[in-house]
mmCIF file of C-alpha atoms and ligand atoms in Angstrom:
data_model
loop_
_atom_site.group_PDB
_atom_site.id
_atom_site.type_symbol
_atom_site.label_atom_id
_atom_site.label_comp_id
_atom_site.label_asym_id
_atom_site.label_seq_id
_atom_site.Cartn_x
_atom_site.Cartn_y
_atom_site.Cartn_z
ATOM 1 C CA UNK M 131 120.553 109.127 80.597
ATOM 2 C CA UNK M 132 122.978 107.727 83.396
ATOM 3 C CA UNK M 133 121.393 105.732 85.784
ATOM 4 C CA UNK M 134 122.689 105.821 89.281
ATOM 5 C CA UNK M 135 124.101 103.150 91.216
ATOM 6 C CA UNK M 136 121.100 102.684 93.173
ATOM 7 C CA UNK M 137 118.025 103.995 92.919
ATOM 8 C CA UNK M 138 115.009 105.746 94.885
ATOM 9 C CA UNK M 139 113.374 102.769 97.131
ATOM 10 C CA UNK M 140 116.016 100.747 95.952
ATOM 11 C CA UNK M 141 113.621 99.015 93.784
ATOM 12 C CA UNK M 142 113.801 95.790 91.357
ATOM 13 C CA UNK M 143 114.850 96.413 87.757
ATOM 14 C CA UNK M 144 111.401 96.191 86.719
ATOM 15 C CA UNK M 145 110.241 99.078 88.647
ATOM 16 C CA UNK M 146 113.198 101.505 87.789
ATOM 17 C CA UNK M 147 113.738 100.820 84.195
ATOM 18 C CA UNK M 148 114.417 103.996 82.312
ATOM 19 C CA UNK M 149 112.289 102.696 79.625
ATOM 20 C CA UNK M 150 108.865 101.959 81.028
ATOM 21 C CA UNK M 151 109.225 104.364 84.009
ATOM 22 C CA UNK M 152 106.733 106.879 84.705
ATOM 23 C CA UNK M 153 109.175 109.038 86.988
ATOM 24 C CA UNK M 154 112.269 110.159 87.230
ATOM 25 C CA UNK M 155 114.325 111.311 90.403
ATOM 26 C CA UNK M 156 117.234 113.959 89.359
ATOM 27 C CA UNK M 157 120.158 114.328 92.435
ATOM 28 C CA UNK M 158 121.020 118.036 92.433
ATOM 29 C CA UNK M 159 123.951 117.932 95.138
ATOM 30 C CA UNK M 160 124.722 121.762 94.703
ATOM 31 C CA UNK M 161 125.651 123.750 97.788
ATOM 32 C CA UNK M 162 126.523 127.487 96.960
ATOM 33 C CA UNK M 163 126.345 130.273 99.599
ATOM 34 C CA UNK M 164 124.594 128.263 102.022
ATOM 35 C CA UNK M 165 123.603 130.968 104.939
ATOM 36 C CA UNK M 166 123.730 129.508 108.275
ATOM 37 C CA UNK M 167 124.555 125.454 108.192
ATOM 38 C CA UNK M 168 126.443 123.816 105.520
ATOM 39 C CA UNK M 169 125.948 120.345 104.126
ATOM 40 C CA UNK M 170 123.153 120.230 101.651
ATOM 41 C CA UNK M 171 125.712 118.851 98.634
ATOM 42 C CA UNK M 172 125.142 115.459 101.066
ATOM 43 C CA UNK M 173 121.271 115.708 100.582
ATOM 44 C CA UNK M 174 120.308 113.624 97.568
ATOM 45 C CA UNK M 175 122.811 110.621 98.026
ATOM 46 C CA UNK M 176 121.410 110.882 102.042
ATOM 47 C CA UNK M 177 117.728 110.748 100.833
ATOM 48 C CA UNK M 178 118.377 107.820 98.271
ATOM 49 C CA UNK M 179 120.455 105.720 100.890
ATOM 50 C CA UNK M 180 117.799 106.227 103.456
ATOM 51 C CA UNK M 181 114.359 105.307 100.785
ATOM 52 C CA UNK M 182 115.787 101.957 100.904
ATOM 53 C CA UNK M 183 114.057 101.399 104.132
ATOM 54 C CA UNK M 184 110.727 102.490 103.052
ATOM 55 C CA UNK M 185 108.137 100.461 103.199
ATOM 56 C CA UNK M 186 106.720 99.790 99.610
ATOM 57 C CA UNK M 187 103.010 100.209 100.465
ATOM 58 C CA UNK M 188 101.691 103.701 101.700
ATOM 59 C CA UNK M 189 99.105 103.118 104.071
ATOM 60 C CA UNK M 190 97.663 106.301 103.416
ATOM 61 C CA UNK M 191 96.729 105.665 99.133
ATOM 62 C CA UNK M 192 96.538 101.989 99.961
ATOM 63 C CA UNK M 193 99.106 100.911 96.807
ATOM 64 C CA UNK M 194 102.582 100.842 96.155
ATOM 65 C CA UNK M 195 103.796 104.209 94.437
ATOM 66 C CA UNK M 196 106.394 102.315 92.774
ATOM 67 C CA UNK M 197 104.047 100.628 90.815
ATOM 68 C CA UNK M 198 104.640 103.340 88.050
ATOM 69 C CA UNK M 199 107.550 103.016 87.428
ATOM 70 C CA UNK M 200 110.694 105.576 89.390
ATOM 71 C CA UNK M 201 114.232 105.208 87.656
ATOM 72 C CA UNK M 202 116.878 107.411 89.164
ATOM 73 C CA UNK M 203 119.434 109.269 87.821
ATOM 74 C CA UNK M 204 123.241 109.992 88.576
ATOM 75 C CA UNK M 205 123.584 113.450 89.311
ATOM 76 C CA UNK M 206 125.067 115.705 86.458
ATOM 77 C CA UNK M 207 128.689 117.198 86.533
ATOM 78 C CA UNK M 208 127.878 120.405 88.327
ATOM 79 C CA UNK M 209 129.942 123.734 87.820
ATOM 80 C CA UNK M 210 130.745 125.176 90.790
ATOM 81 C CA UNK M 211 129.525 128.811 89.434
ATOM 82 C CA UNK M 212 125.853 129.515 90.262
ATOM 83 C CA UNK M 213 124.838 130.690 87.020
ATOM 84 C CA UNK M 214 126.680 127.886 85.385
ATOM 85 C CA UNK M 215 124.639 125.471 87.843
ATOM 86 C CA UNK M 216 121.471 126.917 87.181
ATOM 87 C CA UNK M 217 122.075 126.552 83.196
ATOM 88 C CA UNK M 218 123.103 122.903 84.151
ATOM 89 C CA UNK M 219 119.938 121.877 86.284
ATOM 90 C CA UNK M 220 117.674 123.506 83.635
ATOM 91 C CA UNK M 221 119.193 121.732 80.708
ATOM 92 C CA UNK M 222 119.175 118.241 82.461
ATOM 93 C CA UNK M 223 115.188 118.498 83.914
ATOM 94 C CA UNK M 224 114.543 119.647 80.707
ATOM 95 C CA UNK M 225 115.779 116.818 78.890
ATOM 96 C CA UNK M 226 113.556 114.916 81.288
ATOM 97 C CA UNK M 227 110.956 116.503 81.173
ATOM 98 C CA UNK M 228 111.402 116.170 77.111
ATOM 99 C CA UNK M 229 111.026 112.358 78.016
ATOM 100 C CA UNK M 230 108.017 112.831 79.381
ATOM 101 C CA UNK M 231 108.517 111.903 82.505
ATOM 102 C CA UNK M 232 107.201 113.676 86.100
ATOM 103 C CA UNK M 233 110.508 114.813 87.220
ATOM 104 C CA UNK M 234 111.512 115.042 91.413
ATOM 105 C CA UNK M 235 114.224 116.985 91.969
ATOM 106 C CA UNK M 236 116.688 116.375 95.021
ATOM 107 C CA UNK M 237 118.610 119.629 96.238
ATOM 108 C CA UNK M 238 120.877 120.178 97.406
ATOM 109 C CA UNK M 239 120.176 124.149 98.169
ATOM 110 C CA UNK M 240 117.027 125.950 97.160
ATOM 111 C CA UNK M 241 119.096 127.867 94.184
ATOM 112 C CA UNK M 242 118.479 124.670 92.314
ATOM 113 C CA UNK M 243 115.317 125.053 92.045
ATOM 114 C CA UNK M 244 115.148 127.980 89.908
ATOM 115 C CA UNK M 245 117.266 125.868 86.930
ATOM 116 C CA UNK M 246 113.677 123.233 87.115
ATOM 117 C CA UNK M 247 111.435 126.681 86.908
ATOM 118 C CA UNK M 248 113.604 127.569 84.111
ATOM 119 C CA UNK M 249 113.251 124.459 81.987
ATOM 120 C CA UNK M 250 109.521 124.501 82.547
ATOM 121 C CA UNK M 251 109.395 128.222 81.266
ATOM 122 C CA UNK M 252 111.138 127.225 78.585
ATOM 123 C CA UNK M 253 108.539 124.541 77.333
ATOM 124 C CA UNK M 254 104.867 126.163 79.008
ATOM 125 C CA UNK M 255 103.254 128.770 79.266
ATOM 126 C CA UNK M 256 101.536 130.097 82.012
ATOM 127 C CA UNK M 257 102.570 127.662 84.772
ATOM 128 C CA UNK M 258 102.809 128.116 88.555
ATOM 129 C CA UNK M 259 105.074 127.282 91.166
ATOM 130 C CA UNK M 260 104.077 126.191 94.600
ATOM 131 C CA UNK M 261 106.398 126.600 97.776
ATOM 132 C CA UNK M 262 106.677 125.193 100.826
ATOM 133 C CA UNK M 263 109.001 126.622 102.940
ATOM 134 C CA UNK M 264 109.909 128.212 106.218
ATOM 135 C CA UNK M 265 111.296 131.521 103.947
ATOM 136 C CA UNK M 266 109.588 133.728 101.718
ATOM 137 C CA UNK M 267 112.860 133.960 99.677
ATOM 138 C CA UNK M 268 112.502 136.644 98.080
ATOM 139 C CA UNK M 269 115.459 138.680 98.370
ATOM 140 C CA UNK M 270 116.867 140.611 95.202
ATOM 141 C CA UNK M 271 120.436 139.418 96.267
ATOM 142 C CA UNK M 272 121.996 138.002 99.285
ATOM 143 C CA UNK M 273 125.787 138.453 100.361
ATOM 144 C CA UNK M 274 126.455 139.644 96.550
ATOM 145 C CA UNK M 275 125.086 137.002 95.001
ATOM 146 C CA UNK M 276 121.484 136.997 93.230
ATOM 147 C CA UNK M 277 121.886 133.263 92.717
ATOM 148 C CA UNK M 278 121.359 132.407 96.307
ATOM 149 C CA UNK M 279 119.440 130.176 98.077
ATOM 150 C CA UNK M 280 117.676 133.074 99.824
ATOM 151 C CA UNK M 281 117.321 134.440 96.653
ATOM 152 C CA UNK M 282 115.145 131.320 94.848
ATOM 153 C CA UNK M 283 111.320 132.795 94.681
ATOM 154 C CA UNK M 284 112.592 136.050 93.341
ATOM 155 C CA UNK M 285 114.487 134.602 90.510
ATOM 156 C CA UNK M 286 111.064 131.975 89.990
ATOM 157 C CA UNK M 287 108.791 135.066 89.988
ATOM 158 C CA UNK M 288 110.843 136.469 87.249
ATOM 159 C CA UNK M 289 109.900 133.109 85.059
ATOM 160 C CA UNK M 290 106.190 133.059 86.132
ATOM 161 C CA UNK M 291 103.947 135.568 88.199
ATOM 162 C CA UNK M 292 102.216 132.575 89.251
ATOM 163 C CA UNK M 293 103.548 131.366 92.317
ATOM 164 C CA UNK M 294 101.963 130.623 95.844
ATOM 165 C CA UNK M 295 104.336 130.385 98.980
ATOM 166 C CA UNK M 296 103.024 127.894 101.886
ATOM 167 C CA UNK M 297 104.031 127.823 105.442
ATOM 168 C CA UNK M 298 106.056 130.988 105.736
ATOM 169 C CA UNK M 299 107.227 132.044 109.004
ATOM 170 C CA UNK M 300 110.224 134.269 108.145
ATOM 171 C CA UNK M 301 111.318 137.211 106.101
ATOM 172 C CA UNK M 302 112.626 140.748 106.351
ATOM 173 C CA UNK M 303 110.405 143.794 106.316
ATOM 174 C CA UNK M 304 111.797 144.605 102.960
ATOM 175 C CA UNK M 305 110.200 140.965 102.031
ATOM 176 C CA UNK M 306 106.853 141.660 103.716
ATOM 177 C CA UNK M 307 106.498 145.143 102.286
ATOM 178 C CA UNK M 308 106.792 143.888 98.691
ATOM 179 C CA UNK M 309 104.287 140.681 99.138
ATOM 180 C CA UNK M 310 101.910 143.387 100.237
ATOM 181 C CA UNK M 311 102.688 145.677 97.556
ATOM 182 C CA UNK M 312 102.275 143.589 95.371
ATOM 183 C CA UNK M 313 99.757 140.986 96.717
ATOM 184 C CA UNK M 314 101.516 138.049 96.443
ATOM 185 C CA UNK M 315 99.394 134.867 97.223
ATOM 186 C CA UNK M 316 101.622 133.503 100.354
ATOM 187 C CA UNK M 317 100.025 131.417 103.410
ATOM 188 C CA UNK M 318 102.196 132.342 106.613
ATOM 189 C CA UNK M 319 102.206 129.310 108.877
ATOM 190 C CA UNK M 320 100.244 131.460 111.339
ATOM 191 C CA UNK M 321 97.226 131.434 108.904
ATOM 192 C CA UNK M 322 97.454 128.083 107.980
ATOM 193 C CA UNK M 323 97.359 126.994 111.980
ATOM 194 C CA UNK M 324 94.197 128.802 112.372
ATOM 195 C CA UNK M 325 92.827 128.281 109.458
ATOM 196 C CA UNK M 326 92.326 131.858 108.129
ATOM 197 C CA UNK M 327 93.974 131.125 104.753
ATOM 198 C CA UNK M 328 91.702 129.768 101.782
ATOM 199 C CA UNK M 329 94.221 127.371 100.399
ATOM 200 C CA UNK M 330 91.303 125.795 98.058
ATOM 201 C CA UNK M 331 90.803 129.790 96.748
ATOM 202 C CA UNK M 332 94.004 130.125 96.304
ATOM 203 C CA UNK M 333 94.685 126.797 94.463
ATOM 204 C CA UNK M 334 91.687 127.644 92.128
ATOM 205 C CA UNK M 335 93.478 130.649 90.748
ATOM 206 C CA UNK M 336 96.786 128.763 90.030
ATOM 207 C CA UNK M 337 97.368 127.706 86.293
ATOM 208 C CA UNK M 338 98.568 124.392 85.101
ATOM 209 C CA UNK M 339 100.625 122.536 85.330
ATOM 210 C CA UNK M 340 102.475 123.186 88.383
ATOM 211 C CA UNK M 341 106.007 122.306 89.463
ATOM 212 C CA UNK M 342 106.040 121.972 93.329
ATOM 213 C CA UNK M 343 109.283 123.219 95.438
ATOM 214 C CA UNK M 344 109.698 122.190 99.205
ATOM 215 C CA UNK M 345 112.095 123.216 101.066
ATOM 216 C CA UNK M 346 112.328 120.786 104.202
ATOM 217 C CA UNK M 347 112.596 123.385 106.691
ATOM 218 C CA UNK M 348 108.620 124.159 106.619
ATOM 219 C CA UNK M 349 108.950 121.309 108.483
ATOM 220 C CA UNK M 350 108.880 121.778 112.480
ATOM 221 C CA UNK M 351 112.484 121.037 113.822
ATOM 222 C CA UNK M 352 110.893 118.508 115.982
ATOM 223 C CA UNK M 353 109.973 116.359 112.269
ATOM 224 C CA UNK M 354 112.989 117.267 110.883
ATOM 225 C CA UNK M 355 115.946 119.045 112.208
ATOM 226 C CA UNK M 356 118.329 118.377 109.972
ATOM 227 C CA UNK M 357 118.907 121.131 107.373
ATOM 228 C CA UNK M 358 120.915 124.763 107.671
ATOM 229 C CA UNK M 359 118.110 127.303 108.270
ATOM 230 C CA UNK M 360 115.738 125.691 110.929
ATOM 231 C CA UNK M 361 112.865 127.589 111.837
ATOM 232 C CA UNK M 362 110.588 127.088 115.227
ATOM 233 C CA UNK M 363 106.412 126.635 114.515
ATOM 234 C CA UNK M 364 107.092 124.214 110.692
ATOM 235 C CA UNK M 365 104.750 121.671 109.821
ATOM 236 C CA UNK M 366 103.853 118.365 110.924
ATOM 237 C CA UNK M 367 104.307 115.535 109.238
ATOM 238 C CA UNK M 368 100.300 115.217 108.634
ATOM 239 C CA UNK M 369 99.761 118.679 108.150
ATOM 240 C CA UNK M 370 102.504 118.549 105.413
ATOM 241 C CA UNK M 371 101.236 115.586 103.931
ATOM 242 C CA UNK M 372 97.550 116.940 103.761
ATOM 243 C CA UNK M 373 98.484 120.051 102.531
ATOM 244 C CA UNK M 374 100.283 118.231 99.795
ATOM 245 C CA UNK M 375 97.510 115.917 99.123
ATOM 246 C CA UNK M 376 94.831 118.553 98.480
ATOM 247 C CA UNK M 377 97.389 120.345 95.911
ATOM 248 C CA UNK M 378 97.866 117.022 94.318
ATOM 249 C CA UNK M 379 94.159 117.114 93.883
ATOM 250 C CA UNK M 380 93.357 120.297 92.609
ATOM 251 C CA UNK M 381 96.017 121.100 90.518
ATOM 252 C CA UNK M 382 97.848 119.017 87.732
ATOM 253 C CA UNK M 383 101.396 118.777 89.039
ATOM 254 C CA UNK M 384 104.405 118.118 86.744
ATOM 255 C CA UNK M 385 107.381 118.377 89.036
ATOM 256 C CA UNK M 386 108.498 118.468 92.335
ATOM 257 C CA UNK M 387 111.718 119.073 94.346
ATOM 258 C CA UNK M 388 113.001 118.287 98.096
ATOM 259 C CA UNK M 389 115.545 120.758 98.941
ATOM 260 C CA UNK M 390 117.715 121.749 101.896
ATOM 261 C CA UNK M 391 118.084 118.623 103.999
ATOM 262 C CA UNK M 392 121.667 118.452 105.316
ATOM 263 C CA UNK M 393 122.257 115.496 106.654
ATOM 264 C CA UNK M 394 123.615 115.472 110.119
ATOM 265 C CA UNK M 395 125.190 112.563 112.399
ATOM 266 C CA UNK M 396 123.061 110.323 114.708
ATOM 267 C CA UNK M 397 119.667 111.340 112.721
ATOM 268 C CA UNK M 398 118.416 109.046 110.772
ATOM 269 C CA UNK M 399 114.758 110.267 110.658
ATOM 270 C CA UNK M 400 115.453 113.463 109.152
ATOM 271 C CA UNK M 401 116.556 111.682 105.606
ATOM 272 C CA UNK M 402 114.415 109.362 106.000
ATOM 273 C CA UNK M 403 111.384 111.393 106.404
ATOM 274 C CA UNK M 404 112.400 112.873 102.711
ATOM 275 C CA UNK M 405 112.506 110.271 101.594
ATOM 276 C CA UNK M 406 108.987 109.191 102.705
ATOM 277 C CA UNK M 407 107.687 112.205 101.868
ATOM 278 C CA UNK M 408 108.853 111.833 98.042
ATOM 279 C CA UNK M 409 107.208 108.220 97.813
ATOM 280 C CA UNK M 410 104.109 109.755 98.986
ATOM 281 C CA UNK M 411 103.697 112.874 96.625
ATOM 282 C CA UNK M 412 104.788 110.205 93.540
ATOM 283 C CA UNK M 413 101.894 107.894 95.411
ATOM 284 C CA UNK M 414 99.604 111.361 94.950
ATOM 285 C CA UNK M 415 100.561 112.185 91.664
ATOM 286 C CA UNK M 416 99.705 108.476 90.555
ATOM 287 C CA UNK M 417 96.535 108.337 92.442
ATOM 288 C CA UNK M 418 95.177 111.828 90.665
ATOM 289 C CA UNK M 419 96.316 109.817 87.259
ATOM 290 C CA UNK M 420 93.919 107.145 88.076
ATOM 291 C CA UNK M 421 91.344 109.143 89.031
ATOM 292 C CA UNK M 422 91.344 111.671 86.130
ATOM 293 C CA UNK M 423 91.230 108.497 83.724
ATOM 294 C CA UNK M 424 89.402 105.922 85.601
ATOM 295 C CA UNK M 425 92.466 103.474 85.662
ATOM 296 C CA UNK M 426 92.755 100.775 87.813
ATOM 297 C CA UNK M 427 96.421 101.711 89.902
ATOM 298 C CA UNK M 428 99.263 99.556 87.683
ATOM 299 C CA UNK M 429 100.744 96.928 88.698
ATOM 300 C CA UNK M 430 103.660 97.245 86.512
ATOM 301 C CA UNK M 431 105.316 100.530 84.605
ATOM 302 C CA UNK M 432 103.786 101.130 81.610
ATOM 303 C CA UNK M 433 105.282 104.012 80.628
ATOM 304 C CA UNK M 434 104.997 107.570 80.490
ATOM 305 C CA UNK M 435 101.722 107.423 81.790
ATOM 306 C CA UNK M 436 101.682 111.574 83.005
ATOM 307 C CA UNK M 437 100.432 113.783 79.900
ATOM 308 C CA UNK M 438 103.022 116.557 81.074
ATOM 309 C CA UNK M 439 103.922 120.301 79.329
ATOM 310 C CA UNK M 440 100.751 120.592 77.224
ATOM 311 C CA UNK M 441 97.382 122.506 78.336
ATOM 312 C CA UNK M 442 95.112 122.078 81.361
ATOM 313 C CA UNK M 443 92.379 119.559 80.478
ATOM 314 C CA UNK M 444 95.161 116.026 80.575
ATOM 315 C CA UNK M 445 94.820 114.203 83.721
HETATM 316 MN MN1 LIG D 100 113.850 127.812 103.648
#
């Protein structure tokens, strides 16, 4: 593995040492036919140079994610190809995911995403993918290419029927006619706001484990503006956070990726607020680990400590 220059949090040796880490974070900084804004290929090293002003301690799970263990990797060479990429991503989380470690991917664009599905349906079966995200995503192709960003939950549902999409607030008619034709589980913002859509129903007929994609801009542009598809009516901060929390608690997640944030001049918070949000689902990922086994929170890594790719009863 080659270990970037600095890591996540910017932590001690001690807490990002390859060897007794329990995470791993993977810089994807791929940007292919980006629709609207460009910059996503700055994501990753934006996220990672921001976490080094996060506070340790999450006030929220009262501990120190880092506890466990994070070591971060240098991003792999990338081809510039989509396909090519794809192959790339899925061959390097799998590796990773070999290791036994939880795996948080940094996009980069959403395409990325499908090269983590791809590794997991390579090594499980069933497993489901949860989405957050401002876009259904669920074209067949977009300007020519299938690969696409815009393109990501159709290429996923083509590894796993099991997939739930959170916070959606925009898609074609073509998109809407086929989640209703085929009953897709999806929770449009709208529902979620009111409170008309059983997330804890539709969590309960997910399968483990579950690799978790967000796309930053379910986010409300007021939380987080930068990234090249914004979308009025996203999440808050706490509703995000919530959200994530109960899926971190009712379903056995193995991996998880921040996508789309392209960093923009004069905003620090947007990076930031990635990066924040990354220490906390670690932080929920750890404290569902402790609960399923009645462990104390570490105070050091000791390992691996995530049972990840085999069958639903591991903690
Ligand atoms: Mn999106």
């Amino acid at each position: 593995m080659k270990l970037s220059s600095i890591s996540f949090l910017d932590l001690e040796k001690e807490f990002c040492d390859p060897a007794t880490a329990a995470a791993v974070v993977l810089p994807i900084p791929h940007e292919g036919g980006v629709s609207y804004g460009a910059g996503a290929s700055a994501g990753p090293a934006a996220i990672i140079e921001a976490s080094a002003q996060v506070e340790f301690y999450d006030e929220l799970l009262g501990e120190e994610p880092c506890r466990m263990g994070i070591v971060t990797c240098a991003p792999p060479v990338l081809p510039a190809e989509p396909e090519a990429m794809v192959a790339t991503v899925r061959r390097a989380a799998g590796e990773l995911l070999d290791a036994g470690y939880f795996v948080a991917m940094l996009g980069g664009d959403h395409s990325v995403s499908a090269g983590l599905a791809g590794a997991l349906a390579e090594r499980v079966k069933p497993f489901s993918v949860i989405q957050l995200d401002a876009h259904a995503d669920l074209r067949e192709q977009y300007n020519d290419s299938p690969h696409s960003h815009a393109c990501v939950m159709a290429r996923i549902r083509e590894l796993t029927p099991h997939t739930l999409q959170l916070g959606i607030r925009s898609l074609s008619r073509s998109q809407a006619r086929r989640i209703r034709k085929e009953g897709l589980a999806v929770g449009f913002m709208h529902d979620l706001r009111t409170g008309s859509f059983d997330l804890a129903a539709a969590l309960a007929r997910l399968p483990d484990p579950v690799f978790v994609t967000v796309d930053v801009d379910v986010f409300d542009p007021a939380v987080l503006g930068a990234t090249g598809t914004p979308e009025p009516g996203g999440m808050s901060w706490y509703e995000a956070c919530d959200l994530l929390g109960h899926i971190f608690r009712l379903r056995r997640v193995v991996a998880c990726d921040l996508v789309e944030l392209a960093p923009r001049p004069h905003d620090a918070a947007s990076p930031f607020t990635v990066a924040r949000l990354l220490q906390r689902m670690l932080g929920y990922r750890l404290a569902g680990w402790c609960r399923a086994t009645g462990n104390a929170w570490p105070e050091r890594p000791a390992g691996r400590l995530f049972s990840p790719l085999v069958s639903s009863s591991c903690p």
